[in-house]
PDB file of C-alpha atoms in Angstrom:
ATOM      1  CA  LEU A   1     -28.646 181.960 137.620  1.00 77.00           C
ATOM      2  CA  ASP A   2     -30.530 181.377 134.408  1.00 79.00           C
ATOM      3  CA  SER A   3     -29.104 181.943 130.934  1.00 81.00           C
ATOM      4  CA  GLY A   4     -32.629 181.700 129.508  1.00 82.00           C
ATOM      5  CA  THR A   5     -33.722 184.817 131.418  1.00 84.00           C
ATOM      6  CA  THR A   6     -32.568 188.163 130.071  1.00 86.00           C
ATOM      7  CA  PHE A   7     -32.897 190.464 133.079  1.00 90.00           C
ATOM      8  CA  PHE A   8     -32.705 190.313 136.838  1.00 88.00           C
ATOM      9  CA  THR A   9     -36.090 188.916 137.823  1.00 89.00           C
ATOM     10  CA  ALA A  10     -37.637 189.865 141.150  1.00 88.00           C
ATOM     11  CA  PRO A  11     -40.891 188.963 142.930  1.00 86.00           C
ATOM     12  CA  GLN A  12     -43.659 191.585 142.769  1.00 86.00           C
ATOM     13  CA  ARG A  13     -42.987 193.342 146.100  1.00 85.00           C
ATOM     14  CA  LEU A  14     -39.222 193.641 145.530  1.00 86.00           C
ATOM     15  CA  PHE A  15     -39.691 194.608 141.880  1.00 87.00           C
ATOM     16  CA  ASN A  16     -42.000 197.460 142.944  1.00 88.00           C
ATOM     17  CA  LYS A  17     -39.437 198.745 145.465  1.00 88.00           C
ATOM     18  CA  ILE A  18     -36.602 198.597 142.932  1.00 87.00           C
ATOM     19  CA  THR A  19     -38.483 200.371 140.146  1.00 86.00           C
ATOM     20  CA  THR A  20     -39.693 203.096 142.537  1.00 88.00           C
ATOM     21  CA  VAL A  21     -36.131 203.962 143.559  1.00 86.00           C
ATOM     22  CA  MET A  22     -34.334 203.319 140.268  1.00 87.00           C
ATOM     23  CA  GLU A  23     -35.930 205.091 137.334  1.00 88.00           C
ATOM     24  CA  PRO A  24     -34.628 205.393 133.773  1.00 90.00           C
ATOM     25  CA  THR A  25     -31.993 208.093 133.482  1.00 91.00           C
ATOM     26  CA  SER A  26     -29.164 209.293 131.288  1.00 92.00           C
ATOM     27  CA  CYS A  27     -26.430 206.660 131.151  1.00 90.00           C
ATOM     28  CA  HIS A  28     -24.001 209.383 132.261  1.00 90.00           C
ATOM     29  CA  HIS A  29     -25.784 209.525 135.630  1.00 91.00           C
ATOM     30  CA  ILE A  30     -26.020 205.867 136.659  1.00 91.00           C
ATOM     31  CA  HIS A  31     -23.189 206.346 139.153  1.00 91.00           C
ATOM     32  CA  VAL A  32     -25.741 207.898 141.544  1.00 91.00           C
ATOM     33  CA  PHE A  33     -27.432 204.518 142.012  1.00 92.00           C
ATOM     34  CA  PRO A  34     -26.237 202.181 144.771  1.00 91.00           C
ATOM     35  CA  ASP A  35     -24.529 198.846 144.372  1.00 93.00           C
ATOM     36  CA  LEU A  36     -26.894 195.917 144.833  1.00 90.00           C
ATOM     37  CA  VAL A  37     -25.741 193.340 147.361  1.00 88.00           C
ATOM     38  CA  PHE A  38     -27.050 189.793 147.028  1.00 83.00           C
ATOM     39  CA  THR A  39     -26.591 187.415 149.925  1.00 80.00           C
ATOM     40  CA  VAL A  40     -26.016 183.946 148.522  1.00 76.00           C
ATOM     41  CA  GLY A  41     -24.961 180.751 150.176  1.00 69.00           C
ATOM     42  CA  THR A  42     -25.477 177.166 151.106  1.00 63.00           C
ATOM     43  CA  ASP A  43     -27.722 177.584 154.121  1.00 62.00           C
ATOM     44  CA  LEU A  44     -28.973 181.033 155.024  1.00 52.00           C
ATOM     45  CA  ARG A  45     -30.497 179.751 158.287  1.00 61.00           C
ATOM     46  CA  ASN A  46     -27.144 179.058 159.903  1.00 60.00           C
ATOM     47  CA  PHE A  47     -25.002 181.258 157.626  1.00 55.00           C
ATOM     48  CA  SER A  48     -22.758 178.462 156.395  1.00 63.00           C
ATOM     49  CA  ALA A  49     -20.853 179.420 153.257  1.00 63.00           C
ATOM     50  CA  VAL A  50     -22.752 182.708 152.907  1.00 71.00           C
ATOM     51  CA  HIS A  51     -21.239 185.352 150.649  1.00 79.00           C
ATOM     52  CA  GLU A  52     -22.167 188.835 149.545  1.00 83.00           C
ATOM     53  CA  LEU A  53     -22.207 189.374 145.799  1.00 85.00           C
ATOM     54  CA  VAL A  54     -21.854 193.073 144.936  1.00 90.00           C
ATOM     55  CA  VAL A  55     -23.405 194.225 141.649  1.00 92.00           C
ATOM     56  CA  PRO A  56     -22.670 197.830 140.582  1.00 93.00           C
ATOM     57  CA  PRO A  57     -25.113 199.989 138.594  1.00 93.00           C
ATOM     58  CA  GLU A  58     -22.925 199.585 135.492  1.00 91.00           C
ATOM     59  CA  VAL A  59     -24.092 195.956 135.503  1.00 91.00           C
ATOM     60  CA  TYR A  60     -27.792 196.211 136.406  1.00 92.00           C
ATOM     61  CA  MET A  61     -28.606 199.388 134.456  1.00 92.00           C
ATOM     62  CA  VAL A  62     -29.261 198.559 130.797  1.00 92.00           C
ATOM     63  CA  ARG A  63     -28.762 200.947 127.878  1.00 90.00           C
ATOM     64  CA  ASP A  64     -31.807 201.522 125.668  1.00 85.00           C
ATOM     65  CA  PRO A  65     -30.469 201.343 122.085  1.00 80.00           C
ATOM     66  CA  PHE A  66     -33.057 203.822 120.774  1.00 83.00           C
ATOM     67  CA  ASP A  67     -32.844 206.809 123.106  1.00 81.00           C
ATOM     68  CA  HIS A  68     -29.517 206.080 124.856  1.00 78.00           C
ATOM     69  CA  HIS A  69     -30.995 206.199 128.318  1.00 91.00           C
ATOM     70  CA  CYS A  70     -30.273 203.553 130.919  1.00 92.00           C
ATOM     71  CA  GLU A  71     -32.984 201.749 132.828  1.00 90.00           C
ATOM     72  CA  PRO A  72     -32.962 199.095 135.547  1.00 92.00           C
ATOM     73  CA  GLY A  73     -32.615 195.648 133.954  1.00 91.00           C
ATOM     74  CA  PHE A  74     -35.357 194.079 136.071  1.00 91.00           C
ATOM     75  CA  MET A  75     -38.455 192.046 135.249  1.00 91.00           C
ATOM     76  CA  ASN A  76     -41.430 191.374 137.482  1.00 89.00           C
ATOM     77  CA  LEU A  77     -41.858 187.758 138.574  1.00 84.00           C
ATOM     78  CA  ALA A  78     -45.558 188.319 139.282  1.00 75.00           C
ATOM     79  CA  ALA A  79     -46.641 184.870 138.068  1.00 71.00           C
ATOM     80  CA  LEU A  80     -45.697 183.221 141.367  1.00 69.00           C
ATOM     81  CA  PRO A  81     -48.558 182.569 143.817  1.00 70.00           C
ATOM     82  CA  GLN A  82     -46.502 183.859 146.752  1.00 73.00           C
ATOM     83  CA  ASP A  83     -43.768 186.462 147.133  1.00 67.00           C
ATOM     84  CA  PRO A  84     -40.694 184.253 147.698  1.00 69.00           C
ATOM     85  CA  PRO A  85     -37.365 185.697 148.940  1.00 72.00           C
ATOM     86  CA  MET A  86     -35.524 184.972 145.694  1.00 78.00           C
ATOM     87  CA  MET A  87     -34.348 186.514 142.459  1.00 81.00           C
ATOM     88  CA  ILE A  88     -33.270 185.118 139.124  1.00 84.00           C
ATOM     89  CA  LEU A  89     -29.978 186.504 137.871  1.00 85.00           C
ATOM     90  CA  GLY A  90     -30.233 186.427 134.087  1.00 88.00           C
ATOM     91  CA  GLU A  91     -28.122 187.267 131.062  1.00 88.00           C
ATOM     92  CA  VAL A  92     -27.559 190.899 132.105  1.00 88.00           C
ATOM     93  CA  PHE A  93     -25.803 189.591 135.211  1.00 88.00           C
ATOM     94  CA  MET A  94     -24.031 186.739 133.422  1.00 88.00           C
ATOM     95  CA  ARG A  95     -22.388 189.124 130.925  1.00 86.00           C
ATOM     96  CA  HIS A  96     -20.311 190.493 133.791  1.00 86.00           C
ATOM     97  CA  PHE A  97     -19.806 187.447 136.003  1.00 86.00           C
ATOM     98  CA  LEU A  98     -18.247 184.081 135.325  1.00 83.00           C
ATOM     99  CA  SER A  99     -20.312 181.164 136.595  1.00 84.00           C
ATOM    100  CA  ILE A 100     -19.162 177.587 137.123  1.00 84.00           C
ATOM    101  CA  TYR A 101     -21.535 174.746 137.942  1.00 82.00           C
ATOM    102  CA  ARG A 102     -20.949 171.364 139.532  1.00 80.00           C
ATOM    103  CA  ARG A 103     -23.701 168.805 139.805  1.00 82.00           C
ATOM    104  CA  GLY A 104     -22.788 166.270 142.428  1.00 77.00           C
ATOM    105  CA  GLN A 105     -24.007 162.724 142.792  1.00 82.00           C
ATOM    106  CA  MET A 106     -25.006 163.074 146.440  1.00 78.00           C
ATOM    107  CA  LYS A 107     -27.017 165.609 148.415  1.00 74.00           C
ATOM    108  CA  GLY A 108     -24.902 168.640 149.261  1.00 68.00           C
ATOM    109  CA  ASP A 109     -22.284 167.818 146.633  1.00 74.00           C
ATOM    110  CA  SER A 110     -23.480 170.346 144.035  1.00 75.00           C
ATOM    111  CA  TRP A 111     -22.435 173.965 143.868  1.00 75.00           C
ATOM    112  CA  VAL A 112     -22.333 177.110 141.759  1.00 79.00           C
ATOM    113  CA  GLY A 113     -19.307 179.376 141.718  1.00 80.00           C
ATOM    114  CA  VAL A 114     -19.592 183.042 140.695  1.00 82.00           C
ATOM    115  CA  ALA A 115     -16.820 185.611 140.203  1.00 80.00           C
ATOM    116  CA  PRO A 116     -16.558 188.966 138.442  1.00 83.00           C
ATOM    117  CA  ALA A 117     -15.494 188.492 134.812  1.00 83.00           C
ATOM    118  CA  LYS A 118     -12.480 190.356 133.498  1.00 79.00           C
ATOM    119  CA  SER A 119     -12.480 191.934 130.087  1.00 76.00           C
ATOM    120  CA  ASP A 120     -10.182 193.905 127.855  1.00 78.00           C
ATOM    121  CA  PRO A 121     -10.868 197.167 125.968  1.00 83.00           C
ATOM    122  CA  GLU A 122     -11.384 195.341 122.648  1.00 82.00           C
ATOM    123  CA  SER A 123     -14.074 193.077 124.138  1.00 74.00           C
ATOM    124  CA  GLU A 124     -15.796 196.040 125.761  1.00 73.00           C
ATOM    125  CA  ALA A 125     -15.833 197.921 122.429  1.00 77.00           C
ATOM    126  CA  LEU A 126     -17.437 194.916 120.700  1.00 73.00           C
ATOM    127  CA  LEU A 127     -20.116 194.709 123.390  1.00 68.00           C
ATOM    128  CA  GLN A 128     -20.874 198.431 123.110  1.00 72.00           C
ATOM    129  CA  ARG A 129     -21.240 198.165 119.305  1.00 72.00           C
ATOM    130  CA  GLY A 130     -23.326 195.008 119.589  1.00 62.00           C
ATOM    131  CA  SER A 131     -20.982 193.265 117.170  1.00 47.00           C
ATOM    132  CA  TYR A 132     -19.795 189.801 118.083  1.00 48.00           C
ATOM    133  CA  ALA A 133     -18.204 188.788 114.773  1.00 48.00           C
ATOM    134  CA  ALA A 134     -14.472 188.283 114.897  1.00 44.00           C
TER     135      ALA A 134
END
């Protein structure tokens, strides 16, 4: 998770796969795209504390304010020398999920908690208008 990154950020190979399958489309048709499932956890080698985080297209497809089409909210992380098995979940993700961080004093004592955020119709209307003033 990174609040300083706007989009989902994927390494080159994964980014290419995503953008080949998910092209810009009318926002009325994003329901045809699949949910993305991220496997996150403490230790993926022995599957301790591993969870699946399901992200629907309503979260990862981003509305273009000029032509009202939706496009995948992904950036290419091509600057890395290798193609690591990782992604950065940026602001697009964090708008829809609550994240809680704990930095522990000892190894293994830190964690990040993530849960779907709940919203009300008034908040959703403000987000759609792009107006955050109370």
